mmCIF file of C-alpha atoms in Angstrom:
data_model
loop_
_atom_site.group_PDB
_atom_site.id
_atom_site.type_symbol
_atom_site.label_atom_id
_atom_site.label_comp_id
_atom_site.label_asym_id
_atom_site.label_seq_id
_atom_site.Cartn_x
_atom_site.Cartn_y
_atom_site.Cartn_z
ATOM 1 C CA MET I 1 -199.563 212.256 -195.997
ATOM 2 C CA GLY I 2 -196.210 210.103 -196.117
ATOM 3 C CA ALA I 3 -192.923 210.488 -195.001
ATOM 4 C CA ASN I 4 -189.450 209.093 -196.789
ATOM 5 C CA PHE I 5 -186.334 207.840 -195.113
ATOM 6 C CA GLY I 6 -183.648 205.112 -195.354
ATOM 7 C CA THR I 7 -181.504 203.246 -197.920
ATOM 8 C CA GLY I 8 -181.799 200.431 -200.083
ATOM 9 C CA ASP I 9 -184.814 199.353 -202.357
ATOM 10 C CA PRO I 10 -187.793 201.717 -201.996
ATOM 11 C CA LEU I 11 -190.963 200.647 -200.352
ATOM 12 C CA LEU I 12 -194.398 202.032 -200.243
ATOM 13 C CA VAL I 13 -196.179 201.176 -196.896
ATOM 14 C CA LEU I 14 -199.534 202.100 -196.993
ATOM 15 C CA LEU I 15 -201.778 202.573 -193.683
ATOM 16 C CA ASN I 16 -205.535 201.919 -193.619
ATOM 17 C CA PRO I 17 -206.507 204.307 -190.684
ATOM 18 C CA GLN I 18 -209.915 202.251 -190.504
ATOM 19 C CA ALA I 19 -208.549 199.359 -190.007
ATOM 20 C CA ALA I 20 -209.645 197.399 -186.868
ATOM 21 C CA SER I 21 -210.611 201.024 -185.411
ATOM 22 C CA GLY I 22 -207.524 202.910 -185.897
ATOM 23 C CA LEU I 23 -204.703 200.035 -184.910
ATOM 24 C CA ALA I 24 -202.938 200.926 -188.059
ATOM 25 C CA LEU I 25 -202.489 204.109 -187.586
ATOM 26 C CA ARG I 26 -201.478 203.992 -183.834
ATOM 27 C CA TRP I 27 -198.716 201.527 -184.823
ATOM 28 C CA ARG I 28 -197.133 204.366 -187.509
ATOM 29 C CA PRO I 29 -194.419 205.082 -184.581
ATOM 30 C CA ARG I 30 -193.314 201.542 -184.040
ATOM 31 C CA ILE I 31 -193.596 200.615 -187.923
ATOM 32 C CA GLU I 32 -191.134 203.828 -188.638
ATOM 33 C CA SER I 33 -188.892 202.661 -185.938
ATOM 34 C CA ALA I 34 -188.789 198.792 -187.578
ATOM 35 C CA LEU I 35 -188.120 200.151 -190.914
ATOM 36 C CA LEU I 36 -185.268 202.798 -189.858
ATOM 37 C CA ALA I 37 -183.551 199.732 -187.832
ATOM 38 C CA MET I 38 -183.760 198.152 -191.110
ATOM 39 C CA GLY I 39 -182.148 201.081 -192.932
ATOM 40 C CA ALA I 40 -185.031 200.453 -195.773
ATOM 41 C CA LEU I 41 -186.165 203.179 -197.680
ATOM 42 C CA ALA I 42 -189.678 203.892 -197.281
ATOM 43 C CA GLU I 43 -192.394 206.006 -198.062
ATOM 44 C CA ILE I 44 -195.072 206.231 -195.688
ATOM 45 C CA HIS I 45 -198.826 206.834 -196.783
ATOM 46 C CA VAL I 46 -201.672 207.213 -194.642
ATOM 47 C CA SER I 47 -204.653 206.552 -196.706
ATOM 48 C CA ARG I 48 -207.646 209.053 -196.991
ATOM 49 C CA SER I 49 -209.543 206.743 -199.087
ATOM 50 C CA THR I 50 -209.514 203.791 -200.914
ATOM 51 C CA ASP I 51 -209.242 206.058 -204.234
ATOM 52 C CA ASP I 52 -206.716 207.715 -202.488
ATOM 53 C CA SER I 53 -204.329 204.551 -201.469
ATOM 54 C CA ARG I 54 -204.932 203.369 -205.727
ATOM 55 C CA GLU I 55 -203.724 206.414 -206.688
ATOM 56 C CA GLN I 56 -200.297 205.915 -204.845
ATOM 57 C CA LEU I 57 -200.365 202.240 -206.352
ATOM 58 C CA ALA I 58 -201.132 203.702 -209.857
ATOM 59 C CA CYS I 59 -198.051 206.382 -209.615
ATOM 60 C CA ARG I 60 -195.537 203.811 -207.887
ATOM 61 C CA PRO I 61 -195.872 200.428 -210.418
ATOM 62 C CA GLY I 62 -193.507 197.810 -209.537
ATOM 63 C CA ARG I 63 -193.073 198.647 -205.760
ATOM 64 C CA ARG I 64 -193.259 196.282 -202.886
ATOM 65 C CA VAL I 65 -196.192 197.359 -201.155
ATOM 66 C CA LEU I 66 -196.226 197.284 -197.324
ATOM 67 C CA LEU I 67 -200.312 197.277 -196.558
ATOM 68 C CA VAL I 68 -200.965 197.790 -192.685
ATOM 69 C CA GLY I 69 -204.972 196.455 -192.760
ATOM 70 C CA GLY I 70 -206.815 193.422 -193.104
ATOM 71 C CA ASP I 71 -208.501 191.315 -195.745
ATOM 72 C CA GLY I 72 -211.021 194.197 -196.645
ATOM 73 C CA SER I 73 -208.325 196.720 -197.173
ATOM 74 C CA VAL I 74 -206.311 193.718 -199.095
ATOM 75 C CA GLY I 75 -209.539 193.431 -201.184
ATOM 76 C CA ALA I 76 -210.767 196.523 -202.144
ATOM 77 C CA LEU I 77 -206.658 197.181 -203.488
ATOM 78 C CA LEU I 78 -206.394 193.826 -205.600
ATOM 79 C CA PRO I 79 -207.212 195.705 -209.025
ATOM 80 C CA ALA I 80 -204.494 198.365 -208.177
ATOM 81 C CA LEU I 81 -202.017 195.731 -206.944
ATOM 82 C CA LEU I 82 -202.384 193.493 -209.799
ATOM 83 C CA ALA I 83 -202.676 196.550 -212.325
ATOM 84 C CA GLY I 84 -199.133 197.876 -210.872
ATOM 85 C CA HIS I 85 -197.078 194.508 -210.802
ATOM 86 C CA HIS I 86 -196.974 195.099 -207.172
ATOM 87 C CA THR I 87 -195.535 192.628 -204.683
ATOM 88 C CA LEU I 88 -197.748 192.468 -201.321
ATOM 89 C CA GLY I 89 -196.090 192.487 -197.947
ATOM 90 C CA LEU I 90 -199.064 192.013 -195.603
ATOM 91 C CA VAL I 91 -198.881 193.728 -191.971
ATOM 92 C CA PRO I 92 -202.292 192.307 -190.282
ATOM 93 C CA ALA I 93 -204.345 195.096 -188.585
ATOM 94 C CA GLY I 94 -207.638 193.731 -189.354
ATOM 95 C CA THR I 95 -210.299 192.671 -187.442
ATOM 96 C CA GLY I 96 -210.692 188.887 -189.342
ATOM 97 C CA ASN I 97 -207.438 188.704 -190.673
ATOM 98 C CA ASP I 98 -208.412 185.468 -192.663
ATOM 99 C CA LEU I 99 -205.854 186.349 -195.354
ATOM 100 C CA ALA I 100 -203.221 186.670 -192.798
ATOM 101 C CA ARG I 101 -204.129 183.712 -190.952
ATOM 102 C CA ALA I 102 -203.862 181.712 -194.256
ATOM 103 C CA LEU I 103 -200.380 183.218 -195.040
ATOM 104 C CA GLY I 104 -199.016 182.483 -191.660
ATOM 105 C CA LEU I 105 -198.451 185.787 -190.350
ATOM 106 C CA LEU I 106 -200.452 186.029 -187.286
ATOM 107 C CA GLY I 107 -198.706 185.342 -183.585
ATOM 108 C CA GLN I 108 -195.709 187.640 -184.546
ATOM 109 C CA SER I 109 -194.975 190.806 -182.825
ATOM 110 C CA LEU I 110 -195.622 194.160 -185.099
ATOM 111 C CA GLU I 111 -191.854 194.698 -185.352
ATOM 112 C CA ALA I 112 -191.425 191.051 -186.809
ATOM 113 C CA ALA I 113 -194.467 191.281 -189.248
ATOM 114 C CA VAL I 114 -192.480 194.446 -190.567
ATOM 115 C CA GLN I 115 -189.039 192.753 -191.167
ATOM 116 C CA HIS I 116 -190.775 190.090 -192.740
ATOM 117 C CA ALA I 117 -193.365 192.055 -195.096
ATOM 118 C CA ALA I 118 -190.094 194.125 -196.004
ATOM 119 C CA ARG I 119 -187.549 191.881 -196.721
ATOM 120 C CA ASP I 120 -188.833 188.069 -197.008
ATOM 121 C CA PRO I 121 -188.976 186.568 -200.634
ATOM 122 C CA ALA I 122 -192.563 187.014 -202.087
ATOM 123 C CA ARG I 123 -194.119 183.707 -203.464
ATOM 124 C CA PRO I 124 -197.361 183.988 -205.824
ATOM 125 C CA MET I 125 -200.603 183.266 -204.444
ATOM 126 C CA ASP I 126 -203.805 182.432 -206.362
ATOM 127 C CA LEU I 127 -206.873 184.663 -206.299
ATOM 128 C CA GLY I 128 -210.714 184.415 -207.526
ATOM 129 C CA GLN I 129 -212.225 186.663 -209.531
ATOM 130 C CA LEU I 130 -215.666 187.693 -209.697
ATOM 131 C CA ARG I 131 -217.568 189.224 -212.645
ATOM 132 C CA TRP I 132 -221.222 189.755 -211.809
ATOM 133 C CA SER I 133 -224.382 191.301 -213.169
ATOM 134 C CA LEU I 134 -228.113 192.363 -211.721
ATOM 135 C CA VAL I 135 -229.349 191.664 -215.305
ATOM 136 C CA PRO I 136 -229.659 187.918 -216.163
ATOM 137 C CA ALA I 137 -228.306 186.467 -218.840
ATOM 138 C CA THR I 138 -230.850 185.970 -221.854
ATOM 139 C CA PRO I 139 -231.996 182.457 -222.298
ATOM 140 C CA GLY I 140 -229.859 180.809 -224.370
ATOM 141 C CA GLU I 141 -226.959 183.145 -224.043
ATOM 142 C CA PRO I 142 -224.125 182.500 -221.255
ATOM 143 C CA ARG I 143 -224.039 185.792 -220.049
ATOM 144 C CA PRO I 144 -225.419 188.841 -219.586
ATOM 145 C CA PRO I 145 -224.599 192.013 -221.935
ATOM 146 C CA ASP I 146 -220.855 193.293 -221.211
ATOM 147 C CA GLY I 147 -222.191 196.817 -220.532
ATOM 148 C CA ALA I 148 -224.000 195.368 -217.567
ATOM 149 C CA VAL I 149 -221.275 193.035 -215.991
ATOM 150 C CA HIS I 150 -219.054 194.400 -212.908
ATOM 151 C CA THR I 151 -215.816 192.940 -211.954
ATOM 152 C CA ALA I 152 -214.238 192.112 -208.578
ATOM 153 C CA TRP I 153 -211.084 190.323 -207.212
ATOM 154 C CA PHE I 154 -210.833 188.512 -203.990
ATOM 155 C CA ALA I 155 -208.052 187.035 -201.968
ATOM 156 C CA SER I 156 -209.985 185.384 -199.290
ATOM 157 C CA SER I 157 -213.602 184.621 -199.913
ATOM 158 C CA LEU I 158 -216.546 185.695 -201.792
ATOM 159 C CA THR I 159 -219.818 185.176 -199.919
ATOM 160 C CA VAL I 160 -223.161 184.651 -201.668
ATOM 161 C CA GLY I 161 -226.508 184.781 -199.976
ATOM 162 C CA PHE I 162 -226.860 184.508 -196.006
ATOM 163 C CA ASP I 163 -223.324 184.838 -194.878
ATOM 164 C CA SER I 164 -223.205 188.107 -197.108
ATOM 165 C CA VAL I 165 -226.241 189.975 -195.262
ATOM 166 C CA VAL I 166 -224.241 188.559 -192.092
ATOM 167 C CA ALA I 167 -221.016 190.103 -193.057
ATOM 168 C CA TYR I 168 -222.958 193.492 -193.829
ATOM 169 C CA ARG I 169 -224.348 193.481 -190.327
ATOM 170 C CA ALA I 170 -221.160 192.754 -188.697
ATOM 171 C CA GLU I 171 -219.664 195.515 -190.966
ATOM 172 C CA THR I 172 -221.884 198.317 -190.456
ATOM 173 C CA SER I 173 -222.712 197.489 -186.897
ATOM 174 C CA PRO I 174 -220.916 198.759 -183.852
ATOM 175 C CA ARG I 175 -218.218 196.416 -182.472
ATOM 176 C CA ARG I 176 -219.028 195.309 -179.039
ATOM 177 C CA LEU I 177 -217.729 191.888 -179.655
ATOM 178 C CA PRO I 178 -214.279 190.602 -180.488
ATOM 179 C CA GLY I 179 -213.913 188.010 -183.727
ATOM 180 C CA GLN I 180 -216.033 185.208 -184.053
ATOM 181 C CA LEU I 181 -218.479 186.577 -181.488
ATOM 182 C CA HIS I 182 -219.181 189.828 -183.262
ATOM 183 C CA TYR I 183 -219.868 187.316 -186.219
ATOM 184 C CA LEU I 184 -221.942 185.247 -184.472
ATOM 185 C CA TRP I 185 -224.257 188.150 -183.021
ATOM 186 C CA ALA I 186 -224.906 189.148 -186.532
ATOM 187 C CA ALA I 187 -225.652 185.639 -187.671
ATOM 188 C CA LEU I 188 -228.553 185.274 -185.189
ATOM 189 C CA ALA I 189 -229.988 188.989 -185.827
ATOM 190 C CA GLU I 190 -230.451 187.559 -189.487
ATOM 191 C CA LEU I 191 -231.729 184.478 -188.198
ATOM 192 C CA ARG I 192 -235.175 186.484 -187.533
ATOM 193 C CA VAL I 193 -235.509 187.173 -191.474
ATOM 194 C CA LEU I 194 -234.007 183.575 -193.007
ATOM 195 C CA ASP I 195 -233.968 183.757 -196.550
ATOM 196 C CA ALA I 196 -233.024 181.001 -199.014
ATOM 197 C CA TRP I 197 -232.073 181.373 -202.782
ATOM 198 C CA PRO I 198 -233.153 179.294 -205.587
ATOM 199 C CA ILE I 199 -229.733 179.162 -207.366
ATOM 200 C CA ARG I 200 -228.849 177.223 -210.899
ATOM 201 C CA LEU I 201 -225.130 176.122 -210.624
ATOM 202 C CA ASP I 202 -222.725 175.166 -213.170
ATOM 203 C CA ALA I 203 -219.139 174.249 -212.011
ATOM 204 C CA THR I 204 -215.741 172.824 -213.202
ATOM 205 C CA PRO I 205 -215.030 170.087 -212.193
ATOM 206 C CA SER I 206 -218.460 169.112 -211.683
ATOM 207 C CA LEU I 207 -220.138 168.955 -208.105
ATOM 208 C CA THR I 208 -220.042 166.126 -206.407
ATOM 209 C CA ASP I 209 -223.754 165.743 -206.027
ATOM 210 C CA THR I 210 -226.262 164.825 -208.652
ATOM 211 C CA ALA I 211 -228.388 168.000 -208.492
ATOM 212 C CA THR I 212 -225.963 169.864 -210.238
ATOM 213 C CA ASP I 213 -228.081 171.057 -213.257
ATOM 214 C CA ALA I 214 -231.163 171.721 -211.530
ATOM 215 C CA THR I 215 -231.946 174.954 -208.976
ATOM 216 C CA GLN I 216 -231.136 174.347 -205.564
ATOM 217 C CA PRO I 217 -232.529 176.512 -202.497
ATOM 218 C CA LEU I 218 -229.812 177.271 -200.892
ATOM 219 C CA HIS I 219 -228.960 179.832 -197.716
ATOM 220 C CA LEU I 220 -225.516 180.251 -198.782
ATOM 221 C CA ALA I 221 -223.049 179.171 -201.985
ATOM 222 C CA SER I 222 -219.828 180.885 -200.893
ATOM 223 C CA VAL I 223 -216.531 180.242 -202.348
ATOM 224 C CA LEU I 224 -213.022 180.716 -200.747
ATOM 225 C CA ASN I 225 -209.097 180.713 -201.843
ATOM 226 C CA THR I 226 -208.412 180.661 -197.872
ATOM 227 C CA PRO I 227 -209.236 177.748 -195.118
ATOM 228 C CA SER I 228 -211.164 180.099 -192.901
ATOM 229 C CA TYR I 229 -213.412 183.348 -193.075
ATOM 230 C CA GLY I 230 -215.213 185.251 -191.095
ATOM 231 C CA SER I 231 -212.935 186.053 -188.201
ATOM 232 C CA GLY I 232 -211.203 182.566 -188.240
ATOM 233 C CA MET I 233 -214.384 180.090 -189.158
ATOM 234 C CA PRO I 234 -212.509 176.764 -190.295
ATOM 235 C CA ILE I 235 -214.874 176.206 -193.547
ATOM 236 C CA ALA I 236 -212.207 174.544 -195.779
ATOM 237 C CA PRO I 237 -209.599 173.357 -193.829
ATOM 238 C CA ALA I 238 -207.759 171.705 -196.836
ATOM 239 C CA ALA I 239 -207.465 174.878 -198.789
ATOM 240 C CA ARG I 240 -204.209 176.454 -199.678
ATOM 241 C CA VAL I 241 -203.560 179.621 -201.158
ATOM 242 C CA ASP I 242 -201.487 178.102 -203.921
ATOM 243 C CA ASP I 243 -203.031 175.240 -204.968
ATOM 244 C CA GLY I 244 -204.829 176.368 -207.808
ATOM 245 C CA LEU I 245 -208.366 175.572 -206.874
ATOM 246 C CA LEU I 246 -210.940 177.535 -204.780
ATOM 247 C CA HIS I 247 -213.593 175.810 -202.732
ATOM 248 C CA LEU I 248 -217.606 175.985 -203.128
ATOM 249 C CA LEU I 249 -219.650 176.376 -199.847
ATOM 250 C CA ARG I 250 -223.035 175.548 -200.182
ATOM 251 C CA LEU I 251 -225.507 175.472 -197.241
ATOM 252 C CA ARG I 252 -229.264 173.725 -198.474
ATOM 253 C CA GLN I 253 -232.479 175.209 -197.040
ATOM 254 C CA THR I 254 -233.086 173.920 -193.747
ATOM 255 C CA THR I 255 -234.927 175.489 -190.364
ATOM 256 C CA LYS I 256 -233.846 178.051 -188.480
ATOM 257 C CA PRO I 257 -232.883 175.876 -185.225
ATOM 258 C CA ARG I 258 -231.219 173.363 -187.401
ATOM 259 C CA LEU I 259 -229.336 176.059 -189.173
ATOM 260 C CA LEU I 260 -228.028 177.963 -185.880
ATOM 261 C CA GLY I 261 -226.747 174.713 -184.625
ATOM 262 C CA LEU I 262 -224.827 174.335 -188.112
ATOM 263 C CA LEU I 263 -223.363 177.805 -187.633
ATOM 264 C CA GLN I 264 -222.187 176.703 -184.268
ATOM 265 C CA ARG I 265 -220.293 173.669 -186.105
ATOM 266 C CA MET I 266 -219.032 175.900 -188.622
ATOM 267 C CA LEU I 267 -217.588 178.100 -185.586
ATOM 268 C CA ARG I 268 -215.657 175.188 -184.619
ATOM 269 C CA GLY I 269 -215.002 173.537 -187.968
ATOM 270 C CA ARG I 270 -217.464 170.139 -187.255
ATOM 271 C CA HIS I 271 -219.656 171.108 -190.025
ATOM 272 C CA LEU I 272 -218.235 168.776 -192.884
ATOM 273 C CA GLY I 273 -220.283 165.673 -192.980
ATOM 274 C CA GLN I 274 -224.096 167.095 -192.231
ATOM 275 C CA PRO I 275 -226.411 166.685 -194.687
ATOM 276 C CA GLU I 276 -227.181 170.162 -195.774
ATOM 277 C CA VAL I 277 -223.616 170.894 -196.180
ATOM 278 C CA MET I 278 -221.655 170.663 -199.229
ATOM 279 C CA LEU I 279 -217.799 171.552 -199.893
ATOM 280 C CA ASP I 280 -216.239 171.072 -203.396
ATOM 281 C CA ASP I 281 -213.109 172.068 -205.212
ATOM 282 C CA ILE I 282 -213.909 174.188 -208.081
ATOM 283 C CA ALA I 283 -211.788 176.400 -211.001
ATOM 284 C CA ARG I 284 -214.927 178.072 -212.269
ATOM 285 C CA LEU I 285 -218.281 178.287 -211.201
ATOM 286 C CA THR I 286 -221.741 180.281 -212.588
ATOM 287 C CA MET I 287 -224.572 180.893 -210.880
ATOM 288 C CA ARG I 288 -228.367 182.350 -211.923
ATOM 289 C CA CYS I 289 -230.656 183.091 -209.537
ATOM 290 C CA ASP I 290 -234.130 185.026 -210.391
ATOM 291 C CA LYS I 291 -233.833 186.361 -206.966
ATOM 292 C CA PRO I 292 -231.015 189.049 -206.290
ATOM 293 C CA LEU I 293 -227.947 187.272 -204.533
ATOM 294 C CA PRO I 294 -226.207 189.431 -201.964
ATOM 295 C CA LEU I 295 -222.236 189.379 -202.647
ATOM 296 C CA GLY I 296 -219.733 190.009 -200.636
ATOM 297 C CA THR I 297 -215.884 189.933 -201.375
ATOM 298 C CA ASP I 298 -213.042 189.608 -198.475
ATOM 299 C CA GLY I 299 -216.044 190.410 -195.887
ATOM 300 C CA ASN I 300 -217.110 193.724 -197.850
ATOM 301 C CA PHE I 301 -220.608 193.924 -199.532
ATOM 302 C CA ILE I 302 -219.904 194.636 -202.795
ATOM 303 C CA GLY I 303 -224.043 194.593 -204.174
ATOM 304 C CA GLN I 304 -226.697 191.979 -205.587
ATOM 305 C CA ALA I 305 -226.624 189.803 -208.768
ATOM 306 C CA ARG I 306 -228.667 187.503 -210.648
ATOM 307 C CA TRP I 307 -225.844 186.162 -212.568
ATOM 308 C CA LEU I 308 -222.242 185.400 -211.334
ATOM 309 C CA GLU I 309 -219.179 183.726 -212.775
ATOM 310 C CA VAL I 310 -216.049 183.180 -210.438
ATOM 311 C CA SER I 311 -212.956 181.518 -211.335
ATOM 312 C CA CYS I 312 -209.462 180.909 -209.766
ATOM 313 C CA ARG I 313 -206.788 182.996 -211.116
ATOM 314 C CA PRO I 314 -203.472 180.513 -210.432
ATOM 315 C CA ALA I 315 -200.336 182.417 -209.148
ATOM 316 C CA ALA I 316 -201.617 185.762 -209.667
ATOM 317 C CA LEU I 317 -200.116 188.133 -207.011
ATOM 318 C CA PRO I 318 -196.587 187.687 -205.414
ATOM 319 C CA VAL I 319 -197.080 187.944 -201.889
ATOM 320 C CA VAL I 320 -195.160 187.623 -199.063
ATOM 321 C CA ARG I 321 -196.270 184.622 -197.108
ATOM 322 C CA LEU I 322 -194.907 182.189 -194.141
ATOM 323 C CA ARG I 323 -196.701 179.067 -195.009
#
C-alpha cells in the first residue's frame, strides 16, 4: 500500500499501523501534506508486517527512510536498515520513544518532525549487537556452536532478567495507563513472582566491583545505548548515542519491598549510589547463566539465553538527530 509524489531525492516512508494503537496510520494525511509542501519525492508504504517492511528496505537500497513508529519499530528493522545502507529519519509515534528522546526528537509538531527527518543532515549513531544462545557454551569454549547462536541489534536497550519479563507483560497487556505508569503497573505485577538469575559476567573494560569473575545473583543485567528506557526511566543519564560505549545496569538480588523502592527511585533517576545498583561503561560483555535469561531488545521480548555476548558498534547507522 503506497503513494508516490513530489520531486527531488526519493524518500521511503514506512508507517507502522500498530505503533501507539494506530497513531502512525492516523497521521498519514498530515505526513503526506507535509511532504507535498516540501516538494519531496516520497513513497509512502503502510507496513503489513515486519517482514513486509524488511522486504521494502531490501528492494530499495541506499534510501533515506522516514520511519513513523517507536523503539520497537526501529529495533525490528535494524538488520534491514544496515544491510541496505539506509539513512534513518525517525518520526516518533511509539509508546516509549526512548530512542527519539535520546535523539532530541520529542516535543516538536508532526510537521516539523517530518521536515527534520526528510531534510536534515544525518550523523552516525552507535548500535548494540547481540549474539545469544539457549545452548550453553561448552566448558573451556568461548561460545556455543555457531549453529545455535542467534544475532540481533538494538538502538536503545537490551533488557536481561526482571525488566525483560516486565517489558513482555507491558507489551502483551491492554494499555490502560500512559507511559511509565503502564510500565510500573507491569513491574508491580511481576513482583509477585520475583526472580533472580545467577549470572557470570566478563566485560571490557572490566567492571568496577571486585566480583567480576564470580557468579552474581542479579534481578537484572541490562545494557543501554540511550540514557533512558521503559518510557523515559533515566537509567544511564550520561549515555550518548555516539559515545562509543554501552552502559550496563546491574541490580543485585534483594527483597521485594526493597526492589519496589529501587524501582521507584529508577523512575525518578535517583537509583545511582544505592548499594544494590551498579552502572558501568562497557564496550563488550559476555554473560553466562545456568538458568535461562529472559531477553528483550528495544522493548520487544525476543527469547531466552544461557549465553550471550553484546558489543558496541560505533557509528553503525546514519540517523537524523537534533542531539
